[in-house]
XYZ file of C-alpha atoms in Angstrom:
452
model
C -31.646 -0.950 23.742
C -32.058 0.817 20.408
C -28.412 1.956 20.636
C -27.287 -1.672 20.707
C -29.077 -2.633 17.470
C -26.131 -1.697 15.170
C -23.798 -3.823 17.349
C -26.173 -6.804 17.076
C -26.194 -6.319 13.297
C -22.357 -6.347 13.270
C -22.324 -9.613 15.273
C -24.919 -11.170 12.957
C -22.916 -10.089 9.894
C -19.778 -11.768 11.262
C -21.718 -15.006 11.901
C -23.148 -15.005 8.337
C -19.633 -14.404 6.938
C -18.207 -17.347 8.885
C -21.043 -19.617 7.669
C -20.448 -18.616 4.021
C -16.689 -19.243 4.226
C -16.431 -22.202 6.615
C -19.661 -24.131 5.992
C -20.537 -23.307 2.380
C -16.882 -22.986 1.221
C -17.681 -19.797 -0.710
C -14.694 -17.735 -1.869
C -13.637 -15.311 0.890
C -13.706 -12.201 -1.309
C -17.189 -12.970 -2.661
C -18.406 -13.718 0.894
C -17.083 -10.371 2.186
C -18.873 -8.406 -0.531
C -22.171 -10.296 -0.017
C -22.070 -9.684 3.755
C -21.185 -6.012 3.200
C -24.357 -5.561 1.127
C -26.484 -7.429 3.709
C -25.049 -5.430 6.648
C -25.536 -2.128 4.778
C -29.207 -2.995 4.227
C -29.665 -4.128 7.837
C -28.114 -0.889 9.167
C -30.691 1.058 7.152
C -28.259 2.797 4.808
C -30.023 4.635 1.931
C -30.084 2.331 -1.105
C -28.451 4.933 -3.342
C -25.434 5.200 -0.975
C -24.618 1.503 -0.517
C -22.661 0.959 -3.749
C -20.696 4.198 -3.178
C -19.776 3.057 0.337
C -18.658 -0.365 -0.946
C -16.598 1.096 -3.777
C -15.131 3.697 -1.399
C -14.117 0.975 1.062
C -12.405 -1.037 -1.658
C -10.617 1.974 -3.124
C -9.676 3.437 0.258
C -8.119 0.197 1.479
C -6.296 -0.807 -1.707
C -5.362 2.820 -2.434
C -3.300 2.770 0.753
C -1.654 -0.605 0.378
C -1.815 -1.908 -3.224
C 1.387 -0.102 -4.286
C 3.121 -0.973 -0.998
C 2.174 -4.641 -1.370
C 3.020 -4.713 -5.055
C 6.494 -3.215 -4.683
C 7.062 -5.078 -1.393
C 6.195 -8.417 -3.013
C 8.529 -7.700 -5.971
C 11.357 -6.682 -3.625
C 10.911 -9.800 -1.483
C 10.743 -12.091 -4.528
C 13.858 -10.565 -6.158
C 15.841 -11.039 -2.938
C 14.484 -14.582 -2.468
C 15.051 -15.667 -6.097
C 18.624 -14.367 -6.079
C 19.381 -16.310 -2.879
C 19.642 -13.183 -0.713
C 16.882 -14.269 1.667
C 18.543 -17.664 2.050
C 21.901 -16.002 2.819
C 20.288 -13.751 5.493
C 18.476 -16.760 6.962
C 21.586 -18.944 7.169
C 23.673 -16.137 8.690
C 21.041 -15.465 11.402
C 20.845 -19.198 12.151
C 24.652 -19.399 12.459
C 24.867 -16.309 14.690
C 21.956 -17.060 17.040
C 21.696 -20.830 16.720
C 18.444 -22.739 16.312
C 17.652 -22.407 20.039
C 17.523 -18.586 19.968
C 16.279 -18.039 16.407
C 12.914 -16.669 17.613
C 14.775 -13.896 19.442
C 16.726 -13.077 16.266
C 13.410 -12.701 14.427
C 11.940 -10.576 17.278
C 14.937 -8.206 17.326
C 15.023 -7.842 13.513
C 11.236 -7.313 13.351
C 11.258 -4.744 16.172
C 14.011 -2.689 14.505
C 12.277 -2.836 11.116
C 8.865 -2.277 12.758
C 9.957 1.005 14.368
C 10.774 2.500 10.971
C 8.208 0.867 8.690
C 4.453 0.579 8.395
C 3.081 -2.815 9.471
C 2.308 -3.866 5.877
C 5.763 -2.871 4.561
C 7.569 -4.689 7.379
C 5.430 -7.759 6.767
C 6.159 -8.041 3.041
C 9.894 -7.471 3.642
C 10.251 -10.037 6.433
C 7.990 -12.801 5.090
C 10.553 -14.198 2.569
C 13.310 -14.185 5.228
C 11.126 -15.897 7.860
C 10.082 -18.412 5.194
C 13.718 -19.214 4.405
C 14.733 -19.578 8.069
C 11.767 -21.901 8.662
C 12.711 -23.928 5.577
C 16.363 -24.233 6.622
C 15.519 -25.285 10.188
C 12.520 -27.412 9.134
C 10.270 -25.584 11.613
C 6.800 -24.095 11.123
C 6.597 -20.642 9.580
C 4.165 -19.779 12.397
C 6.827 -20.600 15.005
C 8.785 -17.629 13.646
C 5.829 -15.745 12.146
C 4.052 -15.070 15.458
C 7.082 -13.331 17.087
C 7.583 -11.366 13.863
C 3.937 -10.242 13.744
C 3.960 -9.413 17.486
C 6.936 -7.060 17.067
C 5.498 -5.392 13.945
C 2.034 -5.018 15.494
C 3.274 -3.568 18.807
C 5.498 -0.990 17.112
C 2.629 -0.091 14.748
C 0.157 0.391 17.610
C 2.343 2.115 20.227
C 5.298 3.919 18.669
C 5.557 7.153 16.674
C 6.260 7.812 13.798
C 3.524 5.288 12.939
C 0.359 7.075 11.796
C -1.949 5.892 14.632
C 0.076 6.984 17.687
C 1.412 10.093 15.897
C -2.047 11.411 14.958
C -3.553 10.467 18.347
C -0.705 12.331 20.114
C -1.431 15.449 18.044
C -5.164 15.211 18.806
C -4.628 14.831 22.565
C -1.882 17.478 22.567
C 0.606 14.976 24.056
C 4.396 15.334 23.814
C 5.363 12.949 21.011
C 8.833 12.378 22.508
C 7.286 11.180 25.778
C 4.885 8.947 23.833
C 7.915 7.363 22.145
C 9.832 6.882 25.436
C 6.854 5.430 27.345
C 5.898 3.441 24.242
C 9.291 1.704 24.103
C 9.136 0.936 27.851
C 5.743 -0.744 27.306
C 6.505 -2.256 23.888
C 9.526 -4.371 24.899
C 7.834 -6.575 27.564
C 4.623 -6.674 25.484
C 6.517 -8.066 22.463
C 8.218 -10.715 24.624
C 4.878 -11.895 26.083
C 2.901 -11.666 22.813
C 5.726 -13.146 20.712
C 7.893 -16.053 21.945
C 5.755 -16.762 25.055
C 2.398 -16.647 23.234
C 3.779 -19.005 20.551
C 3.893 -21.765 23.199
C 0.169 -21.269 23.928
C -0.783 -21.037 20.241
C 1.030 -24.291 19.492
C -1.233 -26.083 21.994
C -4.399 -24.425 20.643
C -3.845 -25.210 16.938
C -1.121 -27.875 16.630
C -2.031 -28.534 12.971
C -1.115 -24.963 11.996
C 2.386 -25.577 13.353
C 2.824 -28.610 11.081
C 2.979 -26.340 8.008
C 6.739 -26.253 7.500
C 8.083 -23.438 5.374
C 4.844 -23.147 3.406
C 3.799 -19.613 2.535
C 1.489 -19.817 -0.474
C 1.659 -16.146 -1.400
C 5.407 -16.315 -2.122
C 4.970 -18.847 -4.913
C 7.803 -21.297 -5.549
C 10.975 -20.365 -3.627
C 14.312 -21.501 -5.070
C 17.066 -23.245 -3.089
C 20.769 -22.440 -3.541
C 24.185 -23.621 -2.444
C 25.593 -20.984 -0.093
C 28.415 -20.037 -2.509
C 25.803 -19.199 -5.181
C 24.067 -16.593 -2.999
C 24.857 -12.841 -2.780
C 26.892 -11.639 0.230
C 25.177 -11.118 3.598
C 25.970 -7.378 3.647
C 24.490 -6.570 0.230
C 21.477 -8.841 0.883
C 20.660 -7.071 4.168
C 21.319 -3.623 2.671
C 18.919 -4.364 -0.208
C 16.252 -5.778 2.152
C 16.371 -2.854 4.600
C 16.953 -0.074 2.043
C 13.329 1.141 2.437
C 13.887 1.172 6.217
C 16.980 3.334 5.742
C 15.155 5.791 3.450
C 12.111 6.110 5.737
C 14.178 6.356 8.921
C 16.417 9.037 7.350
C 13.369 11.083 6.264
C 11.824 10.770 9.751
C 15.032 11.935 11.466
C 15.341 14.905 9.098
C 11.671 15.823 9.768
C 12.271 15.749 13.537
C 15.483 17.824 13.263
C 13.649 20.303 11.037
C 11.036 20.761 13.784
C 13.664 21.097 16.542
C 15.722 23.634 14.577
C 12.618 25.445 13.281
C 13.924 25.320 9.706
C 11.305 26.107 7.055
C 10.625 23.783 4.124
C 12.713 24.045 0.960
C 13.127 21.852 -2.116
C 15.803 19.715 -0.392
C 13.530 18.884 2.551
C 10.623 18.204 0.203
C 12.710 15.717 -1.821
C 13.828 13.928 1.385
C 10.215 13.812 2.587
C 9.101 12.413 -0.792
C 11.627 9.542 -0.851
C 10.755 8.774 2.787
C 7.149 7.966 1.876
C 6.510 4.172 1.676
C 5.695 4.009 -2.060
C 8.739 5.960 -3.421
C 11.017 4.248 -0.851
C 9.891 0.816 -2.027
C 10.095 1.770 -5.717
C 13.713 2.918 -5.235
C 14.408 -0.284 -3.287
C 13.025 -2.411 -6.147
C 15.312 -0.575 -8.594
C 18.254 -1.208 -6.241
C 17.304 -4.912 -5.991
C 17.098 -5.195 -9.797
C 20.741 -4.100 -9.837
C 22.174 -5.855 -6.738
C 20.204 -9.103 -7.056
C 20.122 -9.190 -10.861
C 22.343 -7.039 -13.096
C 25.368 -7.110 -10.731
C 25.208 -10.925 -10.658
C 24.903 -11.254 -14.465
C 21.316 -12.532 -14.232
C 19.464 -11.693 -17.489
C 16.884 -8.898 -17.129
C 14.274 -11.256 -18.612
C 14.713 -13.641 -15.615
C 14.640 -10.770 -13.112
C 11.373 -9.458 -14.583
C 9.929 -12.976 -14.590
C 10.458 -13.065 -10.787
C 8.719 -9.687 -10.490
C 5.710 -10.881 -12.524
C 5.399 -14.113 -10.506
C 5.357 -12.159 -7.239
C 2.403 -10.024 -8.380
C 0.492 -13.041 -9.701
C 0.743 -14.766 -6.324
C -0.709 -11.834 -4.315
C -3.637 -11.004 -6.648
C -6.391 -12.819 -4.727
C -4.902 -11.732 -1.395
C -5.224 -8.067 -2.439
C -8.887 -8.593 -3.369
C -9.581 -10.248 0.005
C -7.861 -7.404 1.899
C -9.919 -4.936 -0.150
C -13.049 -6.919 0.776
C -12.174 -6.511 4.466
C -11.915 -2.759 3.832
C -15.357 -2.780 2.181
C -16.974 -4.320 5.284
C -15.151 -1.800 7.506
C -16.400 1.153 5.433
C -20.006 -0.077 5.463
C -19.882 -0.320 9.273
C -18.492 3.217 9.565
C -20.986 4.722 7.088
C -23.819 2.757 8.710
C -23.349 4.619 12.006
C -21.869 1.848 14.176
C -19.387 4.347 15.685
C -22.230 6.614 16.831
C -23.894 3.659 18.592
C -20.690 2.987 20.552
C -20.378 6.681 21.501
C -23.904 6.638 22.968
C -22.984 3.702 25.244
C -20.412 5.745 27.185
C -22.185 9.056 27.693
C -21.771 10.202 31.329
C -19.187 7.515 32.254
C -16.987 8.154 35.338
C -14.319 5.391 35.060
C -10.535 6.033 34.861
C -9.729 7.987 31.661
C -6.986 5.468 30.755
C -9.365 2.492 31.047
C -12.215 4.408 29.402
C -10.093 5.311 26.357
C -8.922 1.687 26.057
C -12.469 0.316 26.361
C -14.041 2.696 23.822
C -11.198 2.060 21.352
C -11.551 -1.717 21.884
C -15.304 -1.743 21.198
C -14.875 0.482 18.136
C -12.046 -1.739 16.861
C -14.133 -4.915 17.223
C -17.133 -3.197 15.624
C -15.440 -1.269 12.798
C -12.269 -3.242 12.008
C -9.854 -0.360 11.419
C -7.408 0.308 14.280
C -6.699 3.854 13.026
C -10.414 4.744 12.692
C -11.118 3.241 16.145
C -8.284 5.254 17.712
C -9.194 8.571 16.070
C -12.899 8.177 16.859
C -11.999 7.418 20.486
C -9.997 10.644 20.770
C -13.028 12.678 19.697
C -15.219 10.934 22.286
C -12.715 11.044 25.178
C -11.260 14.588 24.930
C -14.382 16.236 26.436
C -14.287 13.703 29.326
C -10.651 14.470 30.335
C -10.955 18.273 30.412
C -9.835 19.451 33.862
C -8.255 16.103 34.848
C -4.519 15.610 35.488
C -4.299 12.389 33.444
C -0.954 11.779 31.687
C -1.632 12.579 28.015
C 1.228 10.406 26.700
C -0.287 7.417 28.521
C -3.723 8.356 27.124
C -2.215 8.044 23.627
C -0.854 4.584 24.478
C -4.043 3.316 26.137
C -6.074 4.440 23.097
C -3.547 2.713 20.816
C -3.672 -0.467 22.942
C -7.474 -0.606 22.762
C -7.432 -0.064 19.006
C -5.442 -3.248 18.246
C -7.620 -5.707 20.200
C -9.305 -8.802 18.690
C -8.694 -8.194 14.978
C -11.179 -10.358 13.080
C -13.011 -10.596 9.750
C -13.680 -6.847 9.315
C -9.954 -6.020 9.497
C -7.615 -6.274 6.505
C -4.808 -7.500 8.814
C -6.792 -10.654 9.632
C -6.980 -11.660 5.962
C -3.375 -10.650 5.350
C -2.155 -12.981 8.096
C -4.494 -15.809 7.029
C -3.455 -15.691 3.365
C 0.284 -15.183 3.935
C 0.512 -18.172 6.288
C -2.052 -20.358 4.491
C -4.226 -20.848 7.603
C -7.847 -21.902 8.071
C -10.350 -19.523 9.686
C -10.116 -21.374 13.012
C -6.309 -21.268 12.959
C -6.354 -17.524 12.174
C -8.725 -16.781 15.081
C -6.581 -18.899 17.433
C -3.338 -17.197 16.402
C -3.783 -13.712 14.884
C -6.999 -12.631 16.691
C -5.776 -13.958 20.038
C -2.302 -12.460 19.508
C -3.753 -8.985 18.895
C -5.906 -9.368 22.030
C -2.859 -10.346 24.108
C -0.991 -7.259 22.817
C -3.958 -5.034 23.734
C -4.592 -6.422 27.230
C -0.914 -6.785 28.202
C -0.237 -3.293 26.821
C -3.011 -1.827 28.994
C -1.618 -3.673 32.034
C 1.829 -2.122 31.565
C 0.291 1.323 30.887
C -1.655 1.198 34.199
C 1.506 -0.016 35.970
C 3.560 2.842 34.478
C 0.822 5.350 35.466
C 1.662 4.626 39.123
C 5.147 6.078 38.621
C 4.750 8.926 36.099
């Protein structure tokens, strides 16, 4: 029973957080920091380590994504304010028609999701989804859920994303097989968790689907006549330029491994520009030219758009950092060790066991990557001498690590703030969506295990 105490403390912390935000209407960021302190004390962390853990959680989370979000927000705003997002939106509507627009969003998000980190894909696609929703007078959630489903599935299941790539290395699985099996599982999972789940979500929170084209974090979005907008080709090229840079660097890395070519300055430069931050910085510079200078828009106006974009995401960044603080306190407070103790001596199927441990760690700790990597360390000793398919082990661990994202996960707050939802609406859409991805993903993994 003693092993369960940290998990009870986590549950209690979540309840206190919900009361502060929903009942007392306290600012979300302030609430997260208060609960982090209370949980740290309840977990028995040494008093002289609590502030360090909280500061480390804030820095660790924002250190990873502040630059990505900053440059991503500027890029999205420059494209939107020049009319590029509107041009892309109108062209997709004309090509696919209103009836199939969700599938257009799914396909675009899946392609972008394969190459980009979840956060980068999100900040690039949000302005375009916003514009499509505005043009069609439909809810941003109607298109946002399929977009998020595609980005989340590719992030959780497919290399070269950090989670599946690192897990594959830890298990010693063939990364090519992980990618092949991952795509086989990802496609039906996206269809079920995207367009099909949207129908269910609409019944659960109808009010959330009344919010037409309203994404607070974008600020005011301008409207244009079609002849005033940049061409479709240059708008798409500017929007997906970071995708091109990252995909090119990934391909070169893979070819370098296959050919056994050692590193030189050329490869190092390609690797550098393929990292998310340099790729987005170069993309912002390109957008300043294509969406501004090339269209004779004064630099002062272009920079005004850039400044507005940063102003609108300031509080969102603090809230995401607050989610990272709570996650770090839970990790430093030993919640992961409590979960490990629960499964000592278990004899269930390795695929189900990996999924279950990752799921409990994810719900307890918040971070999908931490949950997945911790699971690998716990499961490897249990699969020694078994003939379990290692590529499927990677996928089942990844599937477990995306389940039931809630208040201790930065993604929860990201989704809530970007779509302007209430707590209840976020639980009924984002949290449920991530759970559907996890459970459906496991189902397809077990099905595939019968044949491979």
